[in-house]
mmCIF file of C-alpha atoms and ligand atoms in Angstrom:
data_model
loop_
_atom_site.group_PDB
_atom_site.id
_atom_site.type_symbol
_atom_site.label_atom_id
_atom_site.label_comp_id
_atom_site.label_asym_id
_atom_site.label_seq_id
_atom_site.Cartn_x
_atom_site.Cartn_y
_atom_site.Cartn_z
ATOM 1 C CA UNK A 1 0.000 0.000 0.000
ATOM 2 C CA UNK A 2 1.327 3.411 -0.931
ATOM 3 C CA UNK A 3 0.593 6.523 1.105
ATOM 4 C CA UNK A 4 0.833 9.872 -0.636
ATOM 5 C CA UNK A 5 0.285 11.977 2.446
ATOM 6 C CA UNK A 6 1.431 11.805 6.051
ATOM 7 C CA UNK A 7 -0.950 9.920 8.276
ATOM 8 C CA UNK A 8 -2.701 11.282 11.277
ATOM 9 C CA UNK A 9 -0.360 11.369 14.282
ATOM 10 C CA UNK A 10 -2.582 8.851 16.103
ATOM 11 C CA UNK A 11 -0.717 6.109 14.276
ATOM 12 C CA UNK A 12 2.543 7.143 15.905
ATOM 13 C CA UNK A 13 1.044 5.766 19.132
ATOM 14 C CA UNK A 14 0.546 2.271 17.764
ATOM 15 C CA UNK A 15 3.437 0.431 19.507
ATOM 16 C CA UNK A 16 2.411 1.890 22.883
ATOM 17 C CA UNK A 17 -1.192 0.898 22.334
ATOM 18 C CA UNK A 18 -0.255 -2.688 21.497
ATOM 19 C CA UNK A 19 1.723 -2.937 24.757
ATOM 20 C CA UNK A 20 -1.255 -1.656 26.696
ATOM 21 C CA UNK A 21 -3.508 -4.248 25.105
ATOM 22 C CA UNK A 22 -1.059 -7.034 25.881
ATOM 23 C CA UNK A 23 -1.007 -6.037 29.518
ATOM 24 C CA UNK A 24 -4.699 -6.734 29.977
ATOM 25 C CA UNK A 25 -4.890 -9.710 27.642
ATOM 26 C CA UNK A 26 -4.860 -12.206 30.509
ATOM 27 C CA UNK A 27 -8.153 -11.039 31.886
ATOM 28 C CA UNK A 28 -10.635 -13.890 32.018
ATOM 29 C CA UNK A 29 -14.060 -13.920 30.434
ATOM 30 C CA UNK A 30 -16.630 -11.550 31.807
ATOM 31 C CA UNK A 31 -19.164 -13.657 33.691
ATOM 32 C CA UNK A 32 -22.713 -14.041 32.508
ATOM 33 C CA UNK A 33 -23.900 -11.983 35.477
ATOM 34 C CA UNK A 34 -22.181 -8.874 34.077
ATOM 35 C CA UNK A 35 -25.286 -6.796 33.455
ATOM 36 C CA UNK A 36 -26.384 -3.205 33.810
ATOM 37 C CA UNK A 37 -29.037 -2.688 36.503
ATOM 38 C CA UNK A 38 -32.593 -3.611 35.584
ATOM 39 C CA UNK A 39 -31.705 -6.138 32.864
ATOM 40 C CA UNK A 40 -34.078 -8.734 34.267
ATOM 41 C CA UNK A 41 -37.067 -6.389 34.075
ATOM 42 C CA UNK A 42 -38.122 -7.322 30.573
ATOM 43 C CA UNK A 43 -41.441 -5.581 30.041
ATOM 44 C CA UNK A 44 -39.987 -3.376 27.305
ATOM 45 C CA UNK A 45 -38.048 -0.150 26.972
ATOM 46 C CA UNK A 46 -38.006 2.334 24.112
ATOM 47 C CA UNK A 47 -35.192 2.212 21.590
ATOM 48 C CA UNK A 48 -33.935 4.869 19.202
ATOM 49 C CA UNK A 49 -33.664 3.791 15.605
ATOM 50 C CA UNK A 50 -30.547 5.193 13.979
ATOM 51 C CA UNK A 51 -31.209 7.547 11.070
ATOM 52 C CA UNK A 52 -30.522 5.579 7.879
ATOM 53 C CA UNK A 53 -28.686 7.858 5.492
ATOM 54 C CA UNK A 54 -25.711 8.501 3.246
ATOM 55 C CA UNK A 55 -23.377 11.313 4.262
ATOM 56 C CA UNK A 56 -20.942 12.978 1.829
ATOM 57 C CA UNK A 57 -18.294 15.678 2.101
ATOM 58 C CA UNK A 58 -18.051 17.998 -0.879
ATOM 59 C CA UNK A 59 -14.549 19.186 0.061
ATOM 60 C CA UNK A 60 -12.985 15.696 0.112
ATOM 61 C CA UNK A 61 -15.374 13.542 -1.920
ATOM 62 C CA UNK A 62 -15.658 10.968 0.885
ATOM 63 C CA UNK A 63 -19.007 9.187 1.357
ATOM 64 C CA UNK A 64 -20.364 6.927 4.057
ATOM 65 C CA UNK A 65 -23.641 5.040 4.423
ATOM 66 C CA UNK A 66 -25.578 2.912 6.889
ATOM 67 C CA UNK A 67 -28.465 2.220 4.521
ATOM 68 C CA UNK A 68 -28.389 -1.579 4.700
ATOM 69 C CA UNK A 69 -29.416 -4.322 7.131
ATOM 70 C CA UNK A 70 -26.948 -4.857 9.947
ATOM 71 C CA UNK A 71 -25.328 -1.426 9.596
ATOM 72 C CA UNK A 72 -24.804 0.887 12.556
ATOM 73 C CA UNK A 73 -23.464 4.400 12.210
ATOM 74 C CA UNK A 74 -25.093 7.179 14.207
ATOM 75 C CA UNK A 75 -23.101 10.107 12.848
ATOM 76 C CA UNK A 76 -20.014 10.811 10.761
ATOM 77 C CA UNK A 77 -18.031 14.049 10.772
ATOM 78 C CA UNK A 78 -14.982 15.414 8.997
ATOM 79 C CA UNK A 79 -12.581 16.502 11.757
ATOM 80 C CA UNK A 80 -9.639 17.869 9.759
ATOM 81 C CA UNK A 81 -7.438 16.976 6.788
ATOM 82 C CA UNK A 82 -7.733 13.229 6.314
ATOM 83 C CA UNK A 83 -9.312 12.521 9.720
ATOM 84 C CA UNK A 84 -12.987 11.590 10.135
ATOM 85 C CA UNK A 85 -14.938 10.596 13.217
ATOM 86 C CA UNK A 86 -17.643 7.947 13.327
ATOM 87 C CA UNK A 87 -20.100 8.218 16.211
ATOM 88 C CA UNK A 88 -21.730 4.957 17.289
ATOM 89 C CA UNK A 89 -24.680 4.901 19.689
ATOM 90 C CA UNK A 90 -26.562 1.855 21.013
ATOM 91 C CA UNK A 91 -30.273 1.272 20.556
ATOM 92 C CA UNK A 92 -30.833 2.277 24.182
ATOM 93 C CA UNK A 93 -28.912 2.513 27.449
ATOM 94 C CA UNK A 94 -27.775 1.312 29.915
ATOM 95 C CA UNK A 95 -26.486 -1.602 27.903
ATOM 96 C CA UNK A 96 -23.858 -4.321 28.059
ATOM 97 C CA UNK A 97 -20.744 -3.163 26.189
ATOM 98 C CA UNK A 98 -21.141 -4.920 22.851
ATOM 99 C CA UNK A 99 -20.488 -1.902 20.682
ATOM 100 C CA UNK A 100 -21.506 -3.086 17.221
ATOM 101 C CA UNK A 101 -20.818 -0.861 14.223
ATOM 102 C CA UNK A 102 -21.077 -1.249 10.471
ATOM 103 C CA UNK A 103 -20.921 1.139 7.533
ATOM 104 C CA UNK A 104 -20.022 1.433 3.878
ATOM 105 C CA UNK A 105 -17.412 3.987 2.832
ATOM 106 C CA UNK A 106 -16.107 5.185 -0.535
ATOM 107 C CA UNK A 107 -14.584 8.257 -2.175
ATOM 108 C CA UNK A 108 -14.817 9.965 -5.542
ATOM 109 C CA UNK A 109 -11.067 9.507 -6.042
ATOM 110 C CA UNK A 110 -8.543 7.152 -4.397
ATOM 111 C CA UNK A 111 -7.404 8.464 -1.032
ATOM 112 C CA UNK A 112 -6.127 7.240 2.324
ATOM 113 C CA UNK A 113 -8.031 8.448 5.338
ATOM 114 C CA UNK A 114 -8.195 7.898 9.090
ATOM 115 C CA UNK A 115 -11.524 7.089 10.734
ATOM 116 C CA UNK A 116 -11.829 7.368 14.492
ATOM 117 C CA UNK A 117 -14.524 5.071 15.924
ATOM 118 C CA UNK A 118 -16.114 6.731 18.963
ATOM 119 C CA UNK A 119 -18.950 5.439 21.116
ATOM 120 C CA UNK A 120 -21.669 6.719 23.404
ATOM 121 C CA UNK A 121 -22.699 4.482 26.323
ATOM 122 C CA UNK A 122 -19.910 2.064 25.472
ATOM 123 C CA UNK A 123 -16.330 1.583 24.336
ATOM 124 C CA UNK A 124 -14.545 0.012 21.405
ATOM 125 C CA UNK A 125 -14.650 -3.798 21.529
ATOM 126 C CA UNK A 126 -14.518 -5.494 18.110
ATOM 127 C CA UNK A 127 -11.507 -5.573 15.784
ATOM 128 C CA UNK A 128 -12.811 -4.168 12.472
ATOM 129 C CA UNK A 129 -13.513 -6.599 9.636
ATOM 130 C CA UNK A 130 -13.243 -5.228 6.093
ATOM 131 C CA UNK A 131 -14.773 -6.328 2.806
ATOM 132 C CA UNK A 132 -14.877 -5.160 -0.781
ATOM 133 C CA UNK A 133 -17.746 -7.453 -1.815
ATOM 134 C CA UNK A 134 -19.707 -8.166 1.418
ATOM 135 C CA UNK A 135 -18.950 -11.860 0.863
ATOM 136 C CA UNK A 136 -15.362 -12.218 2.035
ATOM 137 C CA UNK A 137 -14.175 -10.400 5.140
ATOM 138 C CA UNK A 138 -10.745 -9.914 6.677
ATOM 139 C CA UNK A 139 -9.725 -8.374 9.993
ATOM 140 C CA UNK A 140 -8.005 -5.048 9.475
ATOM 141 C CA UNK A 141 -4.211 -5.412 9.410
ATOM 142 C CA UNK A 142 -2.383 -4.318 12.574
ATOM 143 C CA UNK A 143 -0.566 -1.442 10.843
ATOM 144 C CA UNK A 144 -3.902 0.160 9.989
ATOM 145 C CA UNK A 145 -5.499 -0.303 13.397
ATOM 146 C CA UNK A 146 -4.875 1.821 16.505
ATOM 147 C CA UNK A 147 -7.198 1.031 19.408
ATOM 148 C CA UNK A 148 -6.980 3.454 22.326
ATOM 149 C CA UNK A 149 -7.968 1.477 25.417
ATOM 150 C CA UNK A 150 -7.898 4.549 27.646
ATOM 151 C CA UNK A 151 -10.291 6.552 25.504
ATOM 152 C CA UNK A 152 -12.316 3.499 24.453
ATOM 153 C CA UNK A 153 -11.944 4.438 20.800
ATOM 154 C CA UNK A 154 -10.035 3.108 17.796
ATOM 155 C CA UNK A 155 -8.607 4.753 14.726
ATOM 156 C CA UNK A 156 -8.513 2.955 11.389
ATOM 157 C CA UNK A 157 -6.467 3.790 8.340
ATOM 158 C CA UNK A 158 -8.494 3.067 5.241
ATOM 159 C CA UNK A 159 -7.631 3.182 1.558
ATOM 160 C CA UNK A 160 -10.820 4.452 -0.037
ATOM 161 C CA UNK A 161 -11.870 5.003 -3.644
ATOM 162 C CA UNK A 162 -14.803 4.594 -6.003
ATOM 163 C CA UNK A 163 -15.128 0.899 -5.029
ATOM 164 C CA UNK A 164 -16.986 0.619 -1.720
ATOM 165 C CA UNK A 165 -15.298 -0.743 1.399
ATOM 166 C CA UNK A 166 -17.534 -2.221 4.066
ATOM 167 C CA UNK A 167 -16.363 -1.880 7.670
ATOM 168 C CA UNK A 168 -18.037 -4.037 10.305
ATOM 169 C CA UNK A 169 -17.534 -5.123 13.913
ATOM 170 C CA UNK A 170 -17.814 -8.747 12.731
ATOM 171 C CA UNK A 171 -18.467 -10.356 9.370
ATOM 172 C CA UNK A 172 -22.226 -9.771 9.158
ATOM 173 C CA UNK A 173 -24.753 -12.575 9.565
ATOM 174 C CA UNK A 174 -28.102 -10.859 8.988
ATOM 175 C CA UNK A 175 -31.528 -12.464 8.504
ATOM 176 C CA UNK A 176 -31.143 -12.937 4.745
ATOM 177 C CA UNK A 177 -27.939 -14.874 5.256
ATOM 178 C CA UNK A 178 -29.595 -17.140 7.810
ATOM 179 C CA UNK A 179 -32.397 -17.813 5.328
ATOM 180 C CA UNK A 180 -29.925 -18.680 2.567
ATOM 181 C CA UNK A 181 -28.041 -20.973 4.910
ATOM 182 C CA UNK A 182 -31.082 -22.867 6.197
ATOM 183 C CA UNK A 183 -32.487 -23.161 2.651
ATOM 184 C CA UNK A 184 -29.350 -25.093 1.683
ATOM 185 C CA UNK A 185 -29.445 -27.568 4.570
ATOM 186 C CA UNK A 186 -30.259 -31.116 3.424
ATOM 187 C CA UNK A 187 -33.264 -32.982 4.753
ATOM 188 C CA UNK A 188 -34.589 -30.350 7.132
ATOM 189 C CA UNK A 189 -38.054 -28.920 7.711
ATOM 190 C CA UNK A 190 -38.259 -25.134 7.990
ATOM 191 C CA UNK A 191 -41.116 -23.695 10.036
ATOM 192 C CA UNK A 192 -42.030 -20.116 10.893
ATOM 193 C CA UNK A 193 -42.803 -20.263 14.596
ATOM 194 C CA UNK A 194 -43.908 -16.654 15.012
ATOM 195 C CA UNK A 195 -42.970 -13.061 14.390
ATOM 196 C CA UNK A 196 -40.597 -10.684 16.107
ATOM 197 C CA UNK A 197 -41.917 -7.437 17.536
ATOM 198 C CA UNK A 198 -41.330 -5.762 14.147
ATOM 199 C CA UNK A 199 -42.918 -8.591 12.182
ATOM 200 C CA UNK A 200 -39.857 -10.493 11.006
ATOM 201 C CA UNK A 201 -40.322 -14.281 10.894
ATOM 202 C CA UNK A 202 -38.648 -16.381 13.558
ATOM 203 C CA UNK A 203 -37.666 -19.618 11.880
ATOM 204 C CA UNK A 204 -37.089 -23.095 13.212
ATOM 205 C CA UNK A 205 -35.229 -25.851 11.416
ATOM 206 C CA UNK A 206 -36.055 -29.441 12.411
ATOM 207 C CA UNK A 207 -34.471 -32.740 11.415
ATOM 208 C CA UNK A 208 -33.992 -36.304 12.550
ATOM 209 C CA UNK A 209 -36.587 -38.817 13.642
ATOM 210 C CA UNK A 210 -40.063 -37.376 13.107
ATOM 211 C CA UNK A 211 -42.207 -39.664 15.257
ATOM 212 C CA UNK A 212 -41.405 -41.155 18.645
ATOM 213 C CA UNK A 213 -37.781 -40.026 18.818
ATOM 214 C CA UNK A 214 -35.799 -41.199 21.826
ATOM 215 C CA UNK A 215 -34.975 -37.627 22.664
ATOM 216 C CA UNK A 216 -34.907 -34.035 21.484
ATOM 217 C CA UNK A 217 -31.878 -31.801 21.066
ATOM 218 C CA UNK A 218 -32.552 -28.059 21.108
ATOM 219 C CA UNK A 219 -30.246 -25.447 19.605
ATOM 220 C CA UNK A 220 -30.636 -21.669 19.586
ATOM 221 C CA UNK A 221 -28.399 -18.743 18.697
ATOM 222 C CA UNK A 222 -28.233 -15.032 18.221
ATOM 223 C CA UNK A 223 -30.318 -13.660 21.024
ATOM 224 C CA UNK A 224 -27.612 -10.971 21.085
ATOM 225 C CA UNK A 225 -27.123 -9.249 17.725
ATOM 226 C CA UNK A 226 -23.322 -8.799 17.542
ATOM 227 C CA UNK A 227 -22.505 -12.372 18.559
ATOM 228 C CA UNK A 228 -21.490 -13.643 15.148
ATOM 229 C CA UNK A 229 -18.801 -16.021 16.414
ATOM 230 C CA UNK A 230 -21.528 -17.847 18.317
ATOM 231 C CA UNK A 231 -23.431 -18.175 15.057
ATOM 232 C CA UNK A 232 -20.341 -19.551 13.305
ATOM 233 C CA UNK A 233 -20.073 -22.227 16.017
ATOM 234 C CA UNK A 234 -23.812 -22.974 15.805
ATOM 235 C CA UNK A 235 -23.487 -23.386 12.026
ATOM 236 C CA UNK A 236 -20.610 -25.865 12.336
ATOM 237 C CA UNK A 237 -22.453 -27.715 15.126
ATOM 238 C CA UNK A 238 -25.662 -28.099 13.115
ATOM 239 C CA UNK A 239 -23.909 -28.983 9.850
ATOM 240 C CA UNK A 240 -21.998 -31.715 11.678
ATOM 241 C CA UNK A 241 -25.220 -33.225 13.039
ATOM 242 C CA UNK A 242 -26.482 -33.190 9.424
ATOM 243 C CA UNK A 243 -23.330 -34.815 8.037
ATOM 244 C CA UNK A 244 -22.937 -38.061 6.121
ATOM 245 C CA UNK A 245 -21.737 -41.141 7.950
ATOM 246 C CA UNK A 246 -22.896 -44.038 10.107
ATOM 247 C CA UNK A 247 -22.720 -42.076 13.360
ATOM 248 C CA UNK A 248 -24.749 -39.202 11.917
ATOM 249 C CA UNK A 249 -27.308 -41.561 10.331
ATOM 250 C CA UNK A 250 -27.707 -43.494 13.567
ATOM 251 C CA UNK A 251 -28.104 -40.286 15.560
ATOM 252 C CA UNK A 252 -30.756 -38.868 13.230
ATOM 253 C CA UNK A 253 -32.640 -42.157 13.140
ATOM 254 C CA UNK A 254 -33.100 -41.994 16.919
ATOM 255 C CA UNK A 255 -33.153 -38.310 17.893
ATOM 256 C CA UNK A 256 -34.853 -35.135 16.680
ATOM 257 C CA UNK A 257 -33.094 -31.766 16.533
ATOM 258 C CA UNK A 258 -34.806 -28.369 16.726
ATOM 259 C CA UNK A 259 -32.790 -25.299 15.778
ATOM 260 C CA UNK A 260 -33.743 -21.628 16.040
ATOM 261 C CA UNK A 261 -30.623 -20.054 14.549
ATOM 262 C CA UNK A 262 -31.772 -16.419 14.751
ATOM 263 C CA UNK A 263 -33.828 -15.575 17.835
ATOM 264 C CA UNK A 264 -33.476 -11.785 17.502
ATOM 265 C CA UNK A 265 -33.883 -10.825 13.816
ATOM 266 C CA UNK A 266 -34.928 -7.232 14.589
ATOM 267 C CA UNK A 267 -31.784 -6.635 16.610
ATOM 268 C CA UNK A 268 -29.527 -8.270 14.032
ATOM 269 C CA UNK A 269 -30.947 -6.435 10.997
ATOM 270 C CA UNK A 270 -31.192 -3.216 13.035
ATOM 271 C CA UNK A 271 -27.474 -3.326 13.879
ATOM 272 C CA UNK A 272 -28.214 -3.403 17.611
ATOM 273 C CA UNK A 273 -25.574 -3.838 20.311
ATOM 274 C CA UNK A 274 -27.552 -6.187 22.533
ATOM 275 C CA UNK A 275 -31.301 -5.753 22.664
ATOM 276 C CA UNK A 276 -34.444 -6.630 20.734
ATOM 277 C CA UNK A 277 -36.737 -4.060 19.116
ATOM 278 C CA UNK A 278 -38.513 -4.114 22.468
ATOM 279 C CA UNK A 279 -35.326 -2.694 23.987
ATOM 280 C CA UNK A 280 -34.743 -5.854 26.025
ATOM 281 C CA UNK A 281 -31.903 -8.313 26.529
ATOM 282 C CA UNK A 282 -33.795 -11.375 25.340
ATOM 283 C CA UNK A 283 -31.574 -13.723 27.307
ATOM 284 C CA UNK A 284 -32.942 -12.212 30.508
ATOM 285 C CA UNK A 285 -36.559 -12.931 29.536
ATOM 286 C CA UNK A 286 -36.645 -16.703 30.090
ATOM 287 C CA UNK A 287 -38.575 -16.425 33.343
ATOM 288 C CA UNK A 288 -41.212 -13.790 32.574
ATOM 289 C CA UNK A 289 -41.390 -14.243 28.765
ATOM 290 C CA UNK A 290 -42.562 -10.699 28.185
ATOM 291 C CA UNK A 291 -41.036 -10.490 24.707
ATOM 292 C CA UNK A 292 -42.521 -12.251 21.664
ATOM 293 C CA UNK A 293 -39.168 -13.652 20.522
ATOM 294 C CA UNK A 294 -38.479 -15.656 23.686
ATOM 295 C CA UNK A 295 -42.148 -16.656 23.897
ATOM 296 C CA UNK A 296 -42.228 -18.050 20.353
ATOM 297 C CA UNK A 297 -39.083 -20.102 20.897
ATOM 298 C CA UNK A 298 -40.414 -21.463 24.185
ATOM 299 C CA UNK A 299 -43.816 -22.330 22.706
ATOM 300 C CA UNK A 300 -42.354 -24.048 19.642
ATOM 301 C CA UNK A 301 -39.954 -26.106 21.733
ATOM 302 C CA UNK A 302 -42.600 -27.099 24.280
ATOM 303 C CA UNK A 303 -45.046 -27.946 21.513
ATOM 304 C CA UNK A 304 -42.560 -30.338 19.863
ATOM 305 C CA UNK A 305 -41.765 -31.911 23.237
ATOM 306 C CA UNK A 306 -45.496 -32.493 23.790
ATOM 307 C CA UNK A 307 -46.137 -33.736 20.255
ATOM 308 C CA UNK A 308 -43.321 -36.288 20.363
ATOM 309 C CA UNK A 309 -43.563 -37.133 24.058
ATOM 310 C CA UNK A 310 -39.760 -37.280 24.012
ATOM 311 C CA UNK A 311 -37.444 -35.965 26.706
ATOM 312 C CA UNK A 312 -35.207 -33.003 25.894
ATOM 313 C CA UNK A 313 -31.824 -34.627 26.403
ATOM 314 C CA UNK A 314 -29.627 -31.644 25.514
ATOM 315 C CA UNK A 315 -30.007 -27.910 24.854
ATOM 316 C CA UNK A 316 -27.373 -25.445 23.725
ATOM 317 C CA UNK A 317 -27.497 -21.664 23.258
ATOM 318 C CA UNK A 318 -24.641 -20.116 21.264
ATOM 319 C CA UNK A 319 -23.209 -16.711 22.257
ATOM 320 C CA UNK A 320 -19.994 -14.699 22.064
ATOM 321 C CA UNK A 321 -17.813 -12.986 24.616
ATOM 322 C CA UNK A 322 -14.148 -12.055 24.995
ATOM 323 C CA UNK A 323 -12.901 -15.674 25.235
ATOM 324 C CA UNK A 324 -14.380 -19.140 24.740
ATOM 325 C CA UNK A 325 -16.282 -20.424 27.786
ATOM 326 C CA UNK A 326 -18.909 -23.094 28.379
ATOM 327 C CA UNK A 327 -21.487 -22.018 30.965
ATOM 328 C CA UNK A 328 -22.991 -25.145 32.492
ATOM 329 C CA UNK A 329 -25.039 -26.160 35.495
ATOM 330 C CA UNK A 330 -23.735 -27.077 38.946
ATOM 331 C CA UNK A 331 -23.387 -30.821 39.427
ATOM 332 C CA UNK A 332 -25.797 -30.830 42.352
ATOM 333 C CA UNK A 333 -28.482 -30.072 39.767
ATOM 334 C CA UNK A 334 -29.359 -33.414 38.179
ATOM 335 C CA UNK A 335 -30.825 -33.356 34.648
ATOM 336 C CA UNK A 336 -32.763 -36.151 32.941
ATOM 337 C CA UNK A 337 -29.518 -37.592 31.540
ATOM 338 C CA UNK A 338 -27.130 -37.649 34.509
ATOM 339 C CA UNK A 339 -23.489 -37.827 33.486
ATOM 340 C CA UNK A 340 -24.094 -36.602 29.950
ATOM 341 C CA UNK A 341 -22.534 -33.182 30.574
ATOM 342 C CA UNK A 342 -19.206 -34.459 31.876
ATOM 343 C CA UNK A 343 -18.996 -37.183 29.257
ATOM 344 C CA UNK A 344 -19.621 -34.577 26.562
ATOM 345 C CA UNK A 345 -17.069 -32.071 27.888
ATOM 346 C CA UNK A 346 -14.435 -34.808 28.299
ATOM 347 C CA UNK A 347 -15.048 -36.004 24.776
ATOM 348 C CA UNK A 348 -14.508 -32.486 23.367
ATOM 349 C CA UNK A 349 -11.274 -32.158 25.333
ATOM 350 C CA UNK A 350 -9.992 -35.408 23.840
ATOM 351 C CA UNK A 351 -11.106 -34.442 20.325
ATOM 352 C CA UNK A 352 -9.352 -31.064 20.206
ATOM 353 C CA UNK A 353 -5.888 -31.473 21.724
ATOM 354 C CA UNK A 354 -4.340 -28.184 22.788
ATOM 355 C CA UNK A 355 -7.690 -26.463 23.152
ATOM 356 C CA UNK A 356 -8.209 -25.318 26.715
ATOM 357 C CA UNK A 357 -11.903 -25.894 27.335
ATOM 358 C CA UNK A 358 -13.027 -23.433 29.996
ATOM 359 C CA UNK A 359 -16.162 -24.380 31.919
ATOM 360 C CA UNK A 360 -18.020 -22.214 34.423
ATOM 361 C CA UNK A 361 -20.833 -24.000 36.227
ATOM 362 C CA UNK A 362 -23.589 -22.133 38.003
ATOM 363 C CA UNK A 363 -26.963 -22.509 39.655
ATOM 364 C CA UNK A 364 -30.305 -21.512 38.223
ATOM 365 C CA UNK A 365 -30.485 -17.958 39.536
ATOM 366 C CA UNK A 366 -30.604 -15.915 36.351
ATOM 367 C CA UNK A 367 -33.461 -15.831 33.815
ATOM 368 C CA UNK A 368 -31.391 -17.111 30.872
ATOM 369 C CA UNK A 369 -32.331 -19.766 28.321
ATOM 370 C CA UNK A 370 -29.900 -22.312 29.762
ATOM 371 C CA UNK A 371 -31.699 -22.284 33.083
ATOM 372 C CA UNK A 372 -35.130 -22.500 31.482
ATOM 373 C CA UNK A 373 -34.087 -25.552 29.419
ATOM 374 C CA UNK A 374 -32.940 -27.194 32.635
ATOM 375 C CA UNK A 375 -35.790 -26.201 34.926
ATOM 376 C CA UNK A 376 -38.724 -26.520 32.543
ATOM 377 C CA UNK A 377 -37.518 -29.471 30.453
ATOM 378 C CA UNK A 378 -34.951 -31.254 32.613
ATOM 379 C CA UNK A 379 -32.356 -30.894 29.864
ATOM 380 C CA UNK A 380 -28.623 -30.931 30.226
ATOM 381 C CA UNK A 381 -28.106 -27.370 29.033
ATOM 382 C CA UNK A 382 -25.174 -25.229 28.061
ATOM 383 C CA UNK A 383 -24.467 -21.666 27.020
ATOM 384 C CA UNK A 384 -21.543 -21.936 24.614
ATOM 385 C CA UNK A 385 -19.699 -18.619 24.427
ATOM 386 C CA UNK A 386 -17.219 -18.151 21.598
ATOM 387 C CA UNK A 387 -14.415 -15.575 21.727
ATOM 388 C CA UNK A 388 -15.027 -12.457 19.649
ATOM 389 C CA UNK A 389 -11.749 -12.770 17.790
ATOM 390 C CA UNK A 390 -11.342 -16.547 18.081
ATOM 391 C CA UNK A 391 -9.668 -18.106 15.040
ATOM 392 C CA UNK A 392 -12.507 -18.970 12.651
ATOM 393 C CA UNK A 393 -11.019 -22.377 11.764
ATOM 394 C CA UNK A 394 -10.694 -23.257 15.440
ATOM 395 C CA UNK A 395 -14.343 -22.278 15.964
ATOM 396 C CA UNK A 396 -15.260 -24.838 13.293
ATOM 397 C CA UNK A 397 -13.066 -27.528 14.835
ATOM 398 C CA UNK A 398 -14.331 -27.087 18.396
ATOM 399 C CA UNK A 399 -17.990 -26.770 17.433
ATOM 400 C CA UNK A 400 -17.972 -29.728 15.047
ATOM 401 C CA UNK A 401 -16.133 -31.775 17.681
ATOM 402 C CA UNK A 402 -18.801 -30.737 20.184
ATOM 403 C CA UNK A 403 -21.476 -32.066 17.821
ATOM 404 C CA UNK A 404 -19.652 -35.351 17.236
ATOM 405 C CA UNK A 405 -19.076 -35.687 20.985
ATOM 406 C CA UNK A 406 -22.789 -35.214 21.599
ATOM 407 C CA UNK A 407 -23.693 -37.894 19.052
ATOM 408 C CA UNK A 408 -21.191 -40.310 20.605
ATOM 409 C CA UNK A 409 -22.354 -39.688 24.150
ATOM 410 C CA UNK A 410 -26.035 -39.986 23.218
ATOM 411 C CA UNK A 411 -25.289 -43.205 21.353
ATOM 412 C CA UNK A 412 -24.074 -44.604 24.684
ATOM 413 C CA UNK A 413 -26.612 -43.261 27.167
ATOM 414 C CA UNK A 414 -29.230 -41.324 25.205
ATOM 415 C CA UNK A 415 -32.050 -43.813 25.647
ATOM 416 C CA UNK A 416 -31.280 -44.467 29.296
HETATM 417 ZN ZN1 ZN B 1 -24.787 -13.340 24.372
#
């Protein structure tokens, strides 16, 4: 890359910034209980929709837009010379710090600019992913990326020109992409189980033994809009259960799998940080069920359990946080398949040598899906959190190993 003008002095700070990041890199995952006050009151709170618009600067010929699903850009200003500032606000506050952003940027003529990402009610979290075609995405290279952990901002150096560059907190997985993915899955039934608050369909994918299965496996993901790495793990997990082979065939001939891959389509397409269109953290609504999204998933799952008369042997909810962690239940809580959890975790550890599987077990105190699956259905249940910047190939390996481990363990004690 060739630069024809000096860059903004912010980039001179880069080595110092990297040292500062390294110093806090050992911090463990933020526990599930990390919530702003009032998160478990789920009756609904107003949100502000971002203005959808394209902003241009006559003096420099630089353009930016958030006019597409999954975008988030609240404002964009030209500070000076080649420096611009993006302002990112959440849908409402207080809110867990999952500061999602996404915008398209281009210029009338090739140029190199600096864009400072700034946030209200939050701080910079996600390493930017860039794309020229919205199909393939790459993390920004280190030389072009200067996070400022003190200010909670980050400055990006971008080569812009007439061809659009998309900048996003994670490679986007919006509702249309989920639909394309589920449409390509072999041998599944797709059902609309209800509508989100804004009228988007909530879709369930079912496969395996239709009548009198020995057990049900329930899979959900994307209650929280930015948690794309959780979706990548869910995708690998489900595709593995749908794979070819004697183990997969045997599993599907005995068990039935229900998958709701996108629980919060309004939040995902709206570019939200955390909440639904009702302004609520949906994974705090699994006790009161005030929000339609959680209600529809509950009703569809319960209805299939009643129709088949089969026990729910395993439930998994995919999320993302700073590092991989499996949230499980305390061992003094006994599900309908005792021993399945430890056998499953041990099997994953054996299958992925060198991967440090972190487990945090807890009681049933918080109104999250994992606890509902356990309390209401007796299921061994897990919240599988995937690191924001976890290597995408490793996500595939761990999640597909987790699916194979589940099939192996259920083969042994599933019908017990
Ligand atoms: Zn989450």
